[in-house]
mmCIF file of C-alpha atoms in Angstrom:
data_model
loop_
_atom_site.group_PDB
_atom_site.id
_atom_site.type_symbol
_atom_site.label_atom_id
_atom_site.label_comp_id
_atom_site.label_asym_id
_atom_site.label_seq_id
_atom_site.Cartn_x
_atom_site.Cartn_y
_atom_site.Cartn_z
ATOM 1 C CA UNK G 1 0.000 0.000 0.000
ATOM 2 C CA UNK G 2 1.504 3.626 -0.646
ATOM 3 C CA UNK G 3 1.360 6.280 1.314
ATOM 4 C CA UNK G 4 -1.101 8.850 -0.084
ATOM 5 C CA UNK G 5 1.032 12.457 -0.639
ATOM 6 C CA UNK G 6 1.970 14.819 2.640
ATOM 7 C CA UNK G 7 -0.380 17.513 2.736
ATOM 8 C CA UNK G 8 1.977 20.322 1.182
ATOM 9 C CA UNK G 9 2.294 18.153 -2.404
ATOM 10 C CA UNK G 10 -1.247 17.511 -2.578
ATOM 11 C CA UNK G 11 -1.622 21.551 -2.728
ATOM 12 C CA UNK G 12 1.370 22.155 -5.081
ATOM 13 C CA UNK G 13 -1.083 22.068 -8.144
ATOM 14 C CA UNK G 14 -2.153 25.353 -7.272
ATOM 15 C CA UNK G 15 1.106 27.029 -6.572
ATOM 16 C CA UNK G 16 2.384 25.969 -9.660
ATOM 17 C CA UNK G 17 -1.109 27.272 -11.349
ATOM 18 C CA UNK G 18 -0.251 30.481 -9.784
ATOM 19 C CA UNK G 19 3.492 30.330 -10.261
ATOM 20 C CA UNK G 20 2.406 29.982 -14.054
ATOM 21 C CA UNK G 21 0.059 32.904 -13.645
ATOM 22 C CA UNK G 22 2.590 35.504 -12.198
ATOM 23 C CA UNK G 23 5.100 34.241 -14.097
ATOM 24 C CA UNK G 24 2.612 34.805 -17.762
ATOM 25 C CA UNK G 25 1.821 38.144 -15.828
ATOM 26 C CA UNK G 26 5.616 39.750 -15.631
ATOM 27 C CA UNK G 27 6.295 38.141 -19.348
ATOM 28 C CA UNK G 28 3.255 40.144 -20.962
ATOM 29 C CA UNK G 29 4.430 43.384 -18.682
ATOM 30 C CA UNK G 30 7.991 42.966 -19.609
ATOM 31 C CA UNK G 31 7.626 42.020 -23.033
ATOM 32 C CA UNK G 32 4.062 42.360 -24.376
ATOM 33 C CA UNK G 33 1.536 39.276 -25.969
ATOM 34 C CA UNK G 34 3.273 39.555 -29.098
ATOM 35 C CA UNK G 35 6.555 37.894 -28.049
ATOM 36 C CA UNK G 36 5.118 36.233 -25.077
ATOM 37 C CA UNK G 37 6.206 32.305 -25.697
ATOM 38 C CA UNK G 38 4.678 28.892 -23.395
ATOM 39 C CA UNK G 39 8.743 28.595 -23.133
ATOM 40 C CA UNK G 40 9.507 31.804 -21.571
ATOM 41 C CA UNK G 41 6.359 31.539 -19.115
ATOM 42 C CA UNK G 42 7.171 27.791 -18.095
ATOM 43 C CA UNK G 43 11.125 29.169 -17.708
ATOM 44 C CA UNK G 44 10.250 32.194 -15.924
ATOM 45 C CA UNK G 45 7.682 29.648 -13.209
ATOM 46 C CA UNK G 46 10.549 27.125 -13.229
ATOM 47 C CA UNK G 47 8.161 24.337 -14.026
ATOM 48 C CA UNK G 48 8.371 22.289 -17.576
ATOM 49 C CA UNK G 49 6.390 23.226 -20.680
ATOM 50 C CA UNK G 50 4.350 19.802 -19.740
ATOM 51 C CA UNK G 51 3.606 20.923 -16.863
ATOM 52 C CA UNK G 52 2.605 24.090 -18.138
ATOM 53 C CA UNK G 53 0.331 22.150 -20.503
ATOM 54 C CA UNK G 54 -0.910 20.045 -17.653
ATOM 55 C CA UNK G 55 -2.389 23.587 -15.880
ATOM 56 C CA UNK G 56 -3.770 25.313 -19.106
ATOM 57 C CA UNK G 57 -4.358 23.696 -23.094
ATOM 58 C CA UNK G 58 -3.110 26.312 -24.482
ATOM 59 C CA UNK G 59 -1.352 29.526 -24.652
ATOM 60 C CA UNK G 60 -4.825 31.491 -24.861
ATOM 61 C CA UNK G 61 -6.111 29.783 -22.323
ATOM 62 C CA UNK G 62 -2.864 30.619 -20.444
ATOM 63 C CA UNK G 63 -3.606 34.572 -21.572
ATOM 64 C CA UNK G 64 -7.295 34.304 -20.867
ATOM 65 C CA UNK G 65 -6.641 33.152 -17.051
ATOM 66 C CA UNK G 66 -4.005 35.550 -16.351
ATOM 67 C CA UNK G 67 -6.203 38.293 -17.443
ATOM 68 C CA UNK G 68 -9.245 37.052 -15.543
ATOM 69 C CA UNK G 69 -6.759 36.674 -12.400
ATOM 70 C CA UNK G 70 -5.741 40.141 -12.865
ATOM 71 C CA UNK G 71 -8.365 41.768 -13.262
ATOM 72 C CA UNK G 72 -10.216 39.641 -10.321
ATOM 73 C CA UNK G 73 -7.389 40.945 -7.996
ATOM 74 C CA UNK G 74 -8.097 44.403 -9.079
ATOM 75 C CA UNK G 75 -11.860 44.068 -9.092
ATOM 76 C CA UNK G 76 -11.614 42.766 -4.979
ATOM 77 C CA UNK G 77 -9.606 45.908 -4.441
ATOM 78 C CA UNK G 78 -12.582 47.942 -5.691
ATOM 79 C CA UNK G 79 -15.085 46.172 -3.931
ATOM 80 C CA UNK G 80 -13.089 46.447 -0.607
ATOM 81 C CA UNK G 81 -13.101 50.150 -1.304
ATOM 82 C CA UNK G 82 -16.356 50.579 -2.267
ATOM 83 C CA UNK G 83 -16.827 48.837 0.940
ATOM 84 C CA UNK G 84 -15.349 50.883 3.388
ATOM 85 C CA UNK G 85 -16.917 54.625 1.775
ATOM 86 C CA UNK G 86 -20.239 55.368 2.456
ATOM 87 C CA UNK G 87 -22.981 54.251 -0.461
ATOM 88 C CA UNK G 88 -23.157 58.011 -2.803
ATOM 89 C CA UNK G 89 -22.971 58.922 -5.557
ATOM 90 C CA UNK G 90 -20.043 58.523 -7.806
ATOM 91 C CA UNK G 91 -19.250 55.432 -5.439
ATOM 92 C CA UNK G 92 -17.713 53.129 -7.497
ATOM 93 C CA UNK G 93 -15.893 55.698 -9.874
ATOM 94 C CA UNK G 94 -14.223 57.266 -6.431
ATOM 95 C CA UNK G 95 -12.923 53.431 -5.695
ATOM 96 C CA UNK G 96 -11.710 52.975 -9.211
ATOM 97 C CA UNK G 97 -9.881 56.339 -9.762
ATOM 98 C CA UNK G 98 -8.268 55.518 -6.224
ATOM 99 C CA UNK G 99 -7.413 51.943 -6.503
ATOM 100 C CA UNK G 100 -5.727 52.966 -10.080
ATOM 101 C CA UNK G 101 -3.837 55.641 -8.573
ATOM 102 C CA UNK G 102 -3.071 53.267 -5.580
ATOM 103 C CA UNK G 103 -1.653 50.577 -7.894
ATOM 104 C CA UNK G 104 0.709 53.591 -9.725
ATOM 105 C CA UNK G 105 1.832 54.652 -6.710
ATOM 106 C CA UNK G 106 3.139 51.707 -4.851
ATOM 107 C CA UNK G 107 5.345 50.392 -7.809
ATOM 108 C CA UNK G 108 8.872 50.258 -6.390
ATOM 109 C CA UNK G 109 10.133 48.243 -9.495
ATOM 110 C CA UNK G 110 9.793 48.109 -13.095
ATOM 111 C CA UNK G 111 6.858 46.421 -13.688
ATOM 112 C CA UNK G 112 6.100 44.914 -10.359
ATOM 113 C CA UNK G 113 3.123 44.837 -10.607
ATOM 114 C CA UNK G 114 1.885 42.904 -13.149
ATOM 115 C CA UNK G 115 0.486 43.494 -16.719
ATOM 116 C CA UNK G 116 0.745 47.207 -17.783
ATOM 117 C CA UNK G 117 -2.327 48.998 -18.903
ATOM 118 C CA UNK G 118 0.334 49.800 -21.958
ATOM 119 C CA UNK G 119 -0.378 45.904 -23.413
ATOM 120 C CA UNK G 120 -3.600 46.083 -22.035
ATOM 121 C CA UNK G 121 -4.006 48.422 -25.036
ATOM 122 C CA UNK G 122 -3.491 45.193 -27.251
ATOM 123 C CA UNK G 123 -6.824 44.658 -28.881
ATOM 124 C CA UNK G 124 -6.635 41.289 -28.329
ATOM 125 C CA UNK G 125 -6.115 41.866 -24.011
ATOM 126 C CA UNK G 126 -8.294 44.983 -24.336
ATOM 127 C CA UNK G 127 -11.420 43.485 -24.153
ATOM 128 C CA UNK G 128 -11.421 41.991 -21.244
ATOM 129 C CA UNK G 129 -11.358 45.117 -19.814
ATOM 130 C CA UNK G 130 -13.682 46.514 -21.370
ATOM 131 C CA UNK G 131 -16.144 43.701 -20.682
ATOM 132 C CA UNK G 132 -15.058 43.928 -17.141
ATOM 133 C CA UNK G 133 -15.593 47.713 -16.776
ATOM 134 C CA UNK G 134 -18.899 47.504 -18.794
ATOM 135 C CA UNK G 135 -19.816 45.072 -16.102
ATOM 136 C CA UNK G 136 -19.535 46.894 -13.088
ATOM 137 C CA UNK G 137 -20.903 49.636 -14.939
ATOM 138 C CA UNK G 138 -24.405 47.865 -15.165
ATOM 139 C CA UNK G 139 -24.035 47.475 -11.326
ATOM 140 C CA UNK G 140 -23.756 51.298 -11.381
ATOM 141 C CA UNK G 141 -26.125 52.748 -14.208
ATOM 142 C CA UNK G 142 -26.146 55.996 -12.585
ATOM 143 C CA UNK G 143 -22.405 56.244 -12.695
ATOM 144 C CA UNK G 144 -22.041 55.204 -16.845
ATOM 145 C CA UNK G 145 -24.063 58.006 -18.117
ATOM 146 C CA UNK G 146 -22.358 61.116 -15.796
ATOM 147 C CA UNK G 147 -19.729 63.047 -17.691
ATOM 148 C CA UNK G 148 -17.618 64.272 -14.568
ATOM 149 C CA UNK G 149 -17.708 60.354 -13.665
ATOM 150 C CA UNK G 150 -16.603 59.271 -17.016
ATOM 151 C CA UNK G 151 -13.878 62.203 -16.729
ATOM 152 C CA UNK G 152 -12.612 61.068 -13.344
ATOM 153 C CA UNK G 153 -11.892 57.416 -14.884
ATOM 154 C CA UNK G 154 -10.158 58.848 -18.013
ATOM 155 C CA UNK G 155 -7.735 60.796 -15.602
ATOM 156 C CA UNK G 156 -6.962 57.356 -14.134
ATOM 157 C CA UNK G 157 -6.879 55.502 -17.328
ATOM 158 C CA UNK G 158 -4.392 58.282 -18.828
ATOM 159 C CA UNK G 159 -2.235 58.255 -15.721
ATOM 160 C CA UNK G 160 -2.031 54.806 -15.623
ATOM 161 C CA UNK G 161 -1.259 54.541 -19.319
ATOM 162 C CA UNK G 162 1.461 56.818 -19.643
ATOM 163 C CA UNK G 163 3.072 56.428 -16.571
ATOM 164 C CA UNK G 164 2.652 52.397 -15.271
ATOM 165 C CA UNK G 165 5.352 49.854 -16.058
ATOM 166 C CA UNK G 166 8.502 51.734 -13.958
ATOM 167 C CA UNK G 167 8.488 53.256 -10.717
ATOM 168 C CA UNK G 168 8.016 57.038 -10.410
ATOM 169 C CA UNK G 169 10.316 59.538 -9.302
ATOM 170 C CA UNK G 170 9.637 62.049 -6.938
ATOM 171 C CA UNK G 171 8.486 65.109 -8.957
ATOM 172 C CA UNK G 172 5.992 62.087 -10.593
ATOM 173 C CA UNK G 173 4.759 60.671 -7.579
ATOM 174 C CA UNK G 174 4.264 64.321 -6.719
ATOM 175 C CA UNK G 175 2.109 64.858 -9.896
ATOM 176 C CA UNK G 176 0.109 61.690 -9.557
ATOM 177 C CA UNK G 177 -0.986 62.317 -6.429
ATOM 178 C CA UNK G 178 -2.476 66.158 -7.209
ATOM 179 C CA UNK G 179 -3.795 63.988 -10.582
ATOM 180 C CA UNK G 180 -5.292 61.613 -8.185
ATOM 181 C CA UNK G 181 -7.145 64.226 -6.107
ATOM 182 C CA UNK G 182 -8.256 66.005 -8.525
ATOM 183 C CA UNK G 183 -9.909 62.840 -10.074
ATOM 184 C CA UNK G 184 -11.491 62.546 -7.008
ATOM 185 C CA UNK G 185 -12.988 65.877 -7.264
ATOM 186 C CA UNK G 186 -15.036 65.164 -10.125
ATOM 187 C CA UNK G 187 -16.487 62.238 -8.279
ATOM 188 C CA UNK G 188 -18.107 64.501 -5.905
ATOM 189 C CA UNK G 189 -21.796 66.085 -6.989
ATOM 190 C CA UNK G 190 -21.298 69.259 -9.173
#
């Protein structure tokens, strides 16, 4: 009779799921979907390109779940803002514009966070968030239709855009910040 697994190796699926995940996530934000390879993912997680192919069929579906993963991650964040402010108007635009800027701000490293909104530009990446944000929007009707709302997540958007990927020095930290505030002032009523 064998002994069945310790604990820890009956659990290592998942860490090497996620290993495969953060390691697809830095490879798209170092070197965008276009030269993203299985090898370079499977390298980067230290696992085999069997293995990979043991976690995900294919490099899509590799893609597809990093993006959902993401975006999940960032999506919690939201809710656990939206969470903590009191239920107004302009709720979940204030959480978005912050968590954005929040996500800017704490990079310490190039690209250490993740997938830049840069290759999230890609058409092929882009809509996923697009079908995210149109999402939450239907939670938030109100919120869709208001032009200082709709402003407020541009700023973000264009912040993020043109400055995510590297950590910011001090005059840009500087500027992000008054950026983020006033973002925030277009969430409040006119």
């Amino acid at each position: 009779m064998t002994e069945s697994p310790p604990r820890s190796r009956r659990k290592a699926p998942d860490s090497v799921r996620q290993a495969l995940l953060h390691a697809t996530a830095h490879t798209l934000g170092q070197n965008g979907l276009a030269a993203l390879t299985v090898q370079d993912v499977a390298d980067a997680a230290g696992v085999s390109k069997g293995a990979l192919f043991h976690h995900f069929s294919s490099k899509q579906d590799l893609v597809e779940a990093t993006l959902t993963s993401l975006i999940a991650d960032f999506e919690d964040r939201v809710r656990a803002v939206l969470r903590q402010s009191p239920s107004r108007h302009g709720g979940f635009s204030r959480a978005y514009v912050q968590v954005n800027f929040e996500h800017l701000l704490q990079q310490e490293q190039i690209n250490d966070i993740g997938l830049t909104m840069g290759n999230m530009l890609e058409p092929a990446l882009l809509v996923y968030w697009r079908t995210w944000l149109r999402g939450m929007l239907a939670e938030f009707p109100d919120e869709a239709s208001d032009p200082r709302l709709y402003a407020a997540r541009c700023v973000a958007d264009g912040y993020w855009a043109t400055a995510y990927g590297r950590p910011l020095d001090e005059n840009e930290r500087q500027n992000a910040q008054a950026m983020a505030l006033e973002a925030l002032k277009l969430c409040e009523p006119a």
